Amino acid sequence: MTEAGGTGGREVIPLFPLETPLFPGVVLPLHVFEPRYRRLVADLTALPDGAQRRFGVVAIRQGWEVEHVAPAEALYDVGCTAALRMVAPQRDGGYRVAAVGADRFRLLDVLVPTPGAGDDEAGEPPYLRALVEWLAEEEAAEEAAGDVDGLAGAGTTAGVVPDDVASDVARASLGLLADNVRDLFARYVADVAVRQSGAPDGLPDEVLDALSPDDLPDDDAAGEVAATAALLREVSDDARGLSYLVASSALLTTEDRQALLAESATRRRLALESRLLRRELTLLRALGAVPVPLRQFATPMTAN
């Protein structure tokens, strides 16, 4: 088996289906109480020091139950590993777990346990496992994507753009795209906060200033917006981290989030988020309501 993060490498890993995708760098707290997943946590914690204690998180398609249909039909095909960071055994035999999103993968085959699996602790595990292929990020390749064509003929010879010029322009345009998404997300979070708190006047035109607690009449909403502002500052110079923060925190459908997780290029992920945030802002202002509490925005992230 190859190590995680390798391009095209394959490996068998345990699976933990959830209702929503996990993204790299996002903290995942779990209360593990089902016997099969207790066994999963026990198996991981029993690994020797230095081993990778991780499992794959895959989202369940809307309307499906994994137990009642073939797992290959019930699960999306792109997921993210969760690396264990904290395991706290509970009196009832369960666990409180904190994990962090790590590497993206594509499901190639789902290995379903046979009936009675897990009765023998040394035998076949009772949880799903999968053969996965690791998905590489396209950070280097995407720098030139969509930027070189616009430079051809502009002060160049025979339409050939020097590599250093193309790279500089690509990085600058990625920075502008990230700034646009950051501003849209700030406006979006502040808009939700104002509507949650019942303020009738909407938002000021300023985007980042809208994250100031002084603009919000409700203390709880202000505190949650301040937490989101802190996360935005944490990824202020990290376009990839910003893209995953927005993907995991915005009130998007599972399908939208899954599309963002499946996207390997930060540039294209941010471009999709720009369109999605503009759509969501339009819907918020047209409907005047939000579907869930703002606390879902404050998704913990880590640099790992």
Short mmCIF file of N, CA, C and O in Angstrom, two decimals, residues 27-85:
data_model
loop_
_atom_site.label_atom_id
_atom_site.label_comp_id
_atom_site.label_asym_id
_atom_site.label_seq_id
_atom_site.Cartn_x
_atom_site.Cartn_y
_atom_site.Cartn_z
N VAL A 27 -11.87 20.56 11.79
CA VAL A 27 -11.97 19.70 12.97
C VAL A 27 -13.31 18.99 12.97
O VAL A 27 -14.36 19.59 12.72
N LEU A 28 -13.27 17.68 13.25
CA LEU A 28 -14.47 16.85 13.28
C LEU A 28 -14.64 16.25 14.67
O LEU A 28 -13.94 15.31 15.04
N PRO A 29 -15.57 16.78 15.48
CA PRO A 29 -15.87 16.14 16.78
C PRO A 29 -16.94 15.07 16.59
O PRO A 29 -17.91 15.28 15.86
N LEU A 30 -16.77 13.94 17.25
CA LEU A 30 -17.73 12.85 17.11
C LEU A 30 -18.03 12.23 18.47
O LEU A 30 -17.14 12.13 19.32
N HIS A 31 -19.28 11.82 18.65
CA HIS A 31 -19.66 10.97 19.77
C HIS A 31 -19.91 9.58 19.21
O HIS A 31 -20.90 9.35 18.51
N VAL A 32 -19.00 8.66 19.45
CA VAL A 32 -19.06 7.33 18.87
C VAL A 32 -19.77 6.40 19.85
O VAL A 32 -19.26 6.15 20.96
N PHE A 33 -20.94 5.87 19.45
CA PHE A 33 -21.70 5.01 20.35
C PHE A 33 -22.12 3.69 19.71
O PHE A 33 -22.38 2.72 20.40
N GLU A 34 -22.20 3.61 18.37
CA GLU A 34 -22.57 2.36 17.73
C GLU A 34 -21.45 1.33 17.91
O GLU A 34 -20.26 1.67 17.79
N PRO A 35 -21.79 0.07 18.16
CA PRO A 35 -20.77 -0.96 18.41
C PRO A 35 -19.73 -1.07 17.29
O PRO A 35 -18.54 -1.23 17.56
N ARG A 36 -20.18 -1.00 16.03
CA ARG A 36 -19.21 -1.18 14.94
C ARG A 36 -18.19 -0.05 14.91
O ARG A 36 -17.02 -0.27 14.58
N TYR A 37 -18.64 1.18 15.25
CA TYR A 37 -17.69 2.30 15.22
C TYR A 37 -16.88 2.38 16.51
O TYR A 37 -15.78 2.92 16.52
N ARG A 38 -17.41 1.81 17.60
CA ARG A 38 -16.57 1.63 18.78
C ARG A 38 -15.40 0.73 18.43
O ARG A 38 -14.25 0.98 18.82
N ARG A 39 -15.70 -0.32 17.68
CA ARG A 39 -14.64 -1.24 17.26
C ARG A 39 -13.65 -0.51 16.36
O ARG A 39 -12.43 -0.73 16.47
N LEU A 40 -14.13 0.36 15.47
CA LEU A 40 -13.24 1.11 14.60
C LEU A 40 -12.26 1.95 15.43
O LEU A 40 -11.05 1.93 15.17
N VAL A 41 -12.79 2.70 16.40
CA VAL A 41 -11.92 3.54 17.24
C VAL A 41 -10.95 2.67 18.03
O VAL A 41 -9.76 2.99 18.14
N ALA A 42 -11.43 1.55 18.57
CA ALA A 42 -10.55 0.65 19.32
C ALA A 42 -9.45 0.10 18.43
O ALA A 42 -8.28 0.01 18.85
N ASP A 43 -9.78 -0.26 17.19
CA ASP A 43 -8.77 -0.78 16.27
C ASP A 43 -7.71 0.28 15.96
O ASP A 43 -6.51 -0.01 15.89
N LEU A 44 -8.16 1.52 15.79
CA LEU A 44 -7.20 2.59 15.47
C LEU A 44 -6.30 2.90 16.65
O LEU A 44 -5.08 3.10 16.49
N THR A 45 -6.87 2.98 17.83
CA THR A 45 -6.06 3.31 19.01
C THR A 45 -5.11 2.17 19.37
O THR A 45 -4.11 2.40 20.06
N ALA A 46 -5.40 0.95 18.91
CA ALA A 46 -4.53 -0.18 19.19
C ALA A 46 -3.34 -0.26 18.24
O ALA A 46 -2.43 -1.08 18.46
N LEU A 47 -3.33 0.58 17.22
CA LEU A 47 -2.20 0.56 16.28
C LEU A 47 -0.92 0.99 16.99
O LEU A 47 -0.96 1.79 17.93
N PRO A 48 0.22 0.52 16.54
CA PRO A 48 1.49 0.88 17.19
C PRO A 48 1.82 2.36 17.02
O PRO A 48 1.30 3.02 16.11
N ASP A 49 2.66 2.88 17.88
CA ASP A 49 3.10 4.26 17.78
C ASP A 49 3.71 4.51 16.40
O ASP A 49 4.46 3.68 15.88
N GLY A 50 3.38 5.65 15.85
CA GLY A 50 3.89 6.00 14.53
C GLY A 50 2.97 5.61 13.39
O GLY A 50 3.14 6.09 12.27
N ALA A 51 1.99 4.75 13.66
CA ALA A 51 1.03 4.37 12.61
C ALA A 51 0.04 5.50 12.38
O ALA A 51 -0.20 6.33 13.27
N GLN A 52 -0.54 5.54 11.20
CA GLN A 52 -1.51 6.58 10.87
C GLN A 52 -2.89 6.16 11.39
O GLN A 52 -3.49 5.22 10.86
N ARG A 53 -3.36 6.84 12.42
CA ARG A 53 -4.68 6.55 12.99
C ARG A 53 -5.71 7.43 12.28
O ARG A 53 -5.95 8.57 12.66
N ARG A 54 -6.31 6.88 11.25
CA ARG A 54 -7.21 7.66 10.41
C ARG A 54 -8.30 6.77 9.86
O ARG A 54 -8.17 5.54 9.78
N PHE A 55 -9.39 7.39 9.48
CA PHE A 55 -10.50 6.71 8.82
C PHE A 55 -11.05 7.62 7.75
O PHE A 55 -10.84 8.85 7.76
N GLY A 56 -11.76 7.05 6.80
CA GLY A 56 -12.31 7.85 5.71
C GLY A 56 -13.72 8.30 6.00
O GLY A 56 -14.57 7.50 6.43
N VAL A 57 -13.99 9.58 5.80
CA VAL A 57 -15.34 10.13 5.93
C VAL A 57 -15.92 10.33 4.54
O VAL A 57 -15.30 10.98 3.69
N VAL A 58 -17.07 9.74 4.31
CA VAL A 58 -17.77 9.91 3.04
C VAL A 58 -19.20 10.34 3.34
O VAL A 58 -19.80 9.91 4.34
N ALA A 59 -19.74 11.20 2.49
CA ALA A 59 -21.10 11.70 2.70
C ALA A 59 -22.12 10.72 2.14
O ALA A 59 -21.90 10.07 1.11
N ILE A 60 -23.23 10.62 2.85
CA ILE A 60 -24.35 9.79 2.42
C ILE A 60 -25.24 10.61 1.49
O ILE A 60 -25.56 11.76 1.78
N ARG A 61 -25.60 10.04 0.38
CA ARG A 61 -26.48 10.75 -0.55
C ARG A 61 -27.84 11.00 0.08
O ARG A 61 -28.33 10.17 0.86
N GLN A 62 -28.45 12.13 -0.22
CA GLN A 62 -29.74 12.46 0.36
C GLN A 62 -30.76 11.39 0.00
O GLN A 62 -30.85 10.94 -1.14
N GLY A 63 -31.52 10.97 1.03
CA GLY A 63 -32.59 10.02 0.79
C GLY A 63 -32.19 8.57 0.85
O GLY A 63 -33.02 7.70 0.69
N TRP A 64 -30.89 8.30 1.10
CA TRP A 64 -30.43 6.92 1.13
C TRP A 64 -30.02 6.53 2.54
O TRP A 64 -29.53 7.34 3.30
N GLU A 65 -30.20 5.27 2.86
CA GLU A 65 -29.69 4.69 4.10
C GLU A 65 -28.68 3.62 3.73
O GLU A 65 -28.98 2.72 2.95
N VAL A 66 -27.48 3.73 4.29
CA VAL A 66 -26.41 2.82 3.90
C VAL A 66 -26.79 1.37 4.16
O VAL A 66 -26.44 0.46 3.41
N GLU A 67 -27.55 1.10 5.23
CA GLU A 67 -27.87 -0.26 5.59
C GLU A 67 -28.87 -0.90 4.63
O GLU A 67 -28.99 -2.12 4.57
N HIS A 68 -29.64 -0.09 3.89
CA HIS A 68 -30.74 -0.63 3.12
C HIS A 68 -30.46 -0.71 1.62
O HIS A 68 -31.29 -1.25 0.87
N VAL A 69 -29.35 -0.15 1.17
CA VAL A 69 -28.99 -0.22 -0.25
C VAL A 69 -27.51 -0.56 -0.34
O VAL A 69 -26.79 -0.55 0.65
N ALA A 70 -27.07 -0.86 -1.56
CA ALA A 70 -25.65 -1.14 -1.76
C ALA A 70 -24.84 0.11 -1.39
O ALA A 70 -25.17 1.21 -1.86
N PRO A 71 -23.80 -0.03 -0.55
CA PRO A 71 -23.02 1.15 -0.15
C PRO A 71 -22.49 1.96 -1.31
O PRO A 71 -22.39 3.18 -1.23
N ALA A 72 -22.15 1.29 -2.40
CA ALA A 72 -21.63 2.03 -3.56
C ALA A 72 -22.67 3.00 -4.11
O ALA A 72 -22.33 4.03 -4.70
N GLU A 73 -23.97 2.68 -3.93
CA GLU A 73 -25.03 3.58 -4.38
C GLU A 73 -25.38 4.61 -3.31
O GLU A 73 -25.85 5.70 -3.63
N ALA A 74 -25.18 4.26 -2.06
CA ALA A 74 -25.59 5.13 -0.96
C ALA A 74 -24.58 6.23 -0.66
O ALA A 74 -24.92 7.23 -0.05
N LEU A 75 -23.33 6.05 -1.09
CA LEU A 75 -22.26 6.98 -0.72
C LEU A 75 -21.76 7.75 -1.92
O LEU A 75 -21.71 7.24 -3.05
N TYR A 76 -21.37 9.00 -1.67
CA TYR A 76 -20.65 9.75 -2.70
C TYR A 76 -19.28 9.13 -2.91
O TYR A 76 -18.75 8.43 -2.02
N ASP A 77 -18.68 9.37 -4.06
CA ASP A 77 -17.45 8.65 -4.39
C ASP A 77 -16.18 9.41 -4.01
O ASP A 77 -15.08 8.87 -4.15
N VAL A 78 -16.29 10.66 -3.53
CA VAL A 78 -15.12 11.41 -3.08
C VAL A 78 -15.28 11.74 -1.61
O VAL A 78 -16.33 12.22 -1.18
N GLY A 79 -14.25 11.42 -0.83
CA GLY A 79 -14.28 11.68 0.61
C GLY A 79 -12.97 12.26 1.09
O GLY A 79 -12.10 12.63 0.30
N CYS A 80 -12.83 12.33 2.42
CA CYS A 80 -11.65 12.92 3.04
C CYS A 80 -11.32 12.11 4.29
O CYS A 80 -12.22 11.73 5.04
N THR A 81 -10.04 11.84 4.50
CA THR A 81 -9.67 11.11 5.71
C THR A 81 -9.76 12.02 6.93
O THR A 81 -9.60 13.25 6.84
N ALA A 82 -10.02 11.40 8.08
CA ALA A 82 -10.04 12.09 9.36
C ALA A 82 -8.94 11.49 10.22
O ALA A 82 -8.94 10.28 10.49
N ALA A 83 -7.98 12.30 10.61
CA ALA A 83 -6.86 11.84 11.43
C ALA A 83 -7.21 12.06 12.90
O ALA A 83 -7.54 13.17 13.33
N LEU A 84 -7.14 11.00 13.69
CA LEU A 84 -7.46 11.08 15.11
C LEU A 84 -6.49 12.01 15.84
O LEU A 84 -5.28 11.89 15.70
N ARG A 85 -7.02 12.91 16.63
CA ARG A 85 -6.20 13.80 17.45
C ARG A 85 -6.48 13.61 18.94
O ARG A 85 -5.61 13.83 19.76
#
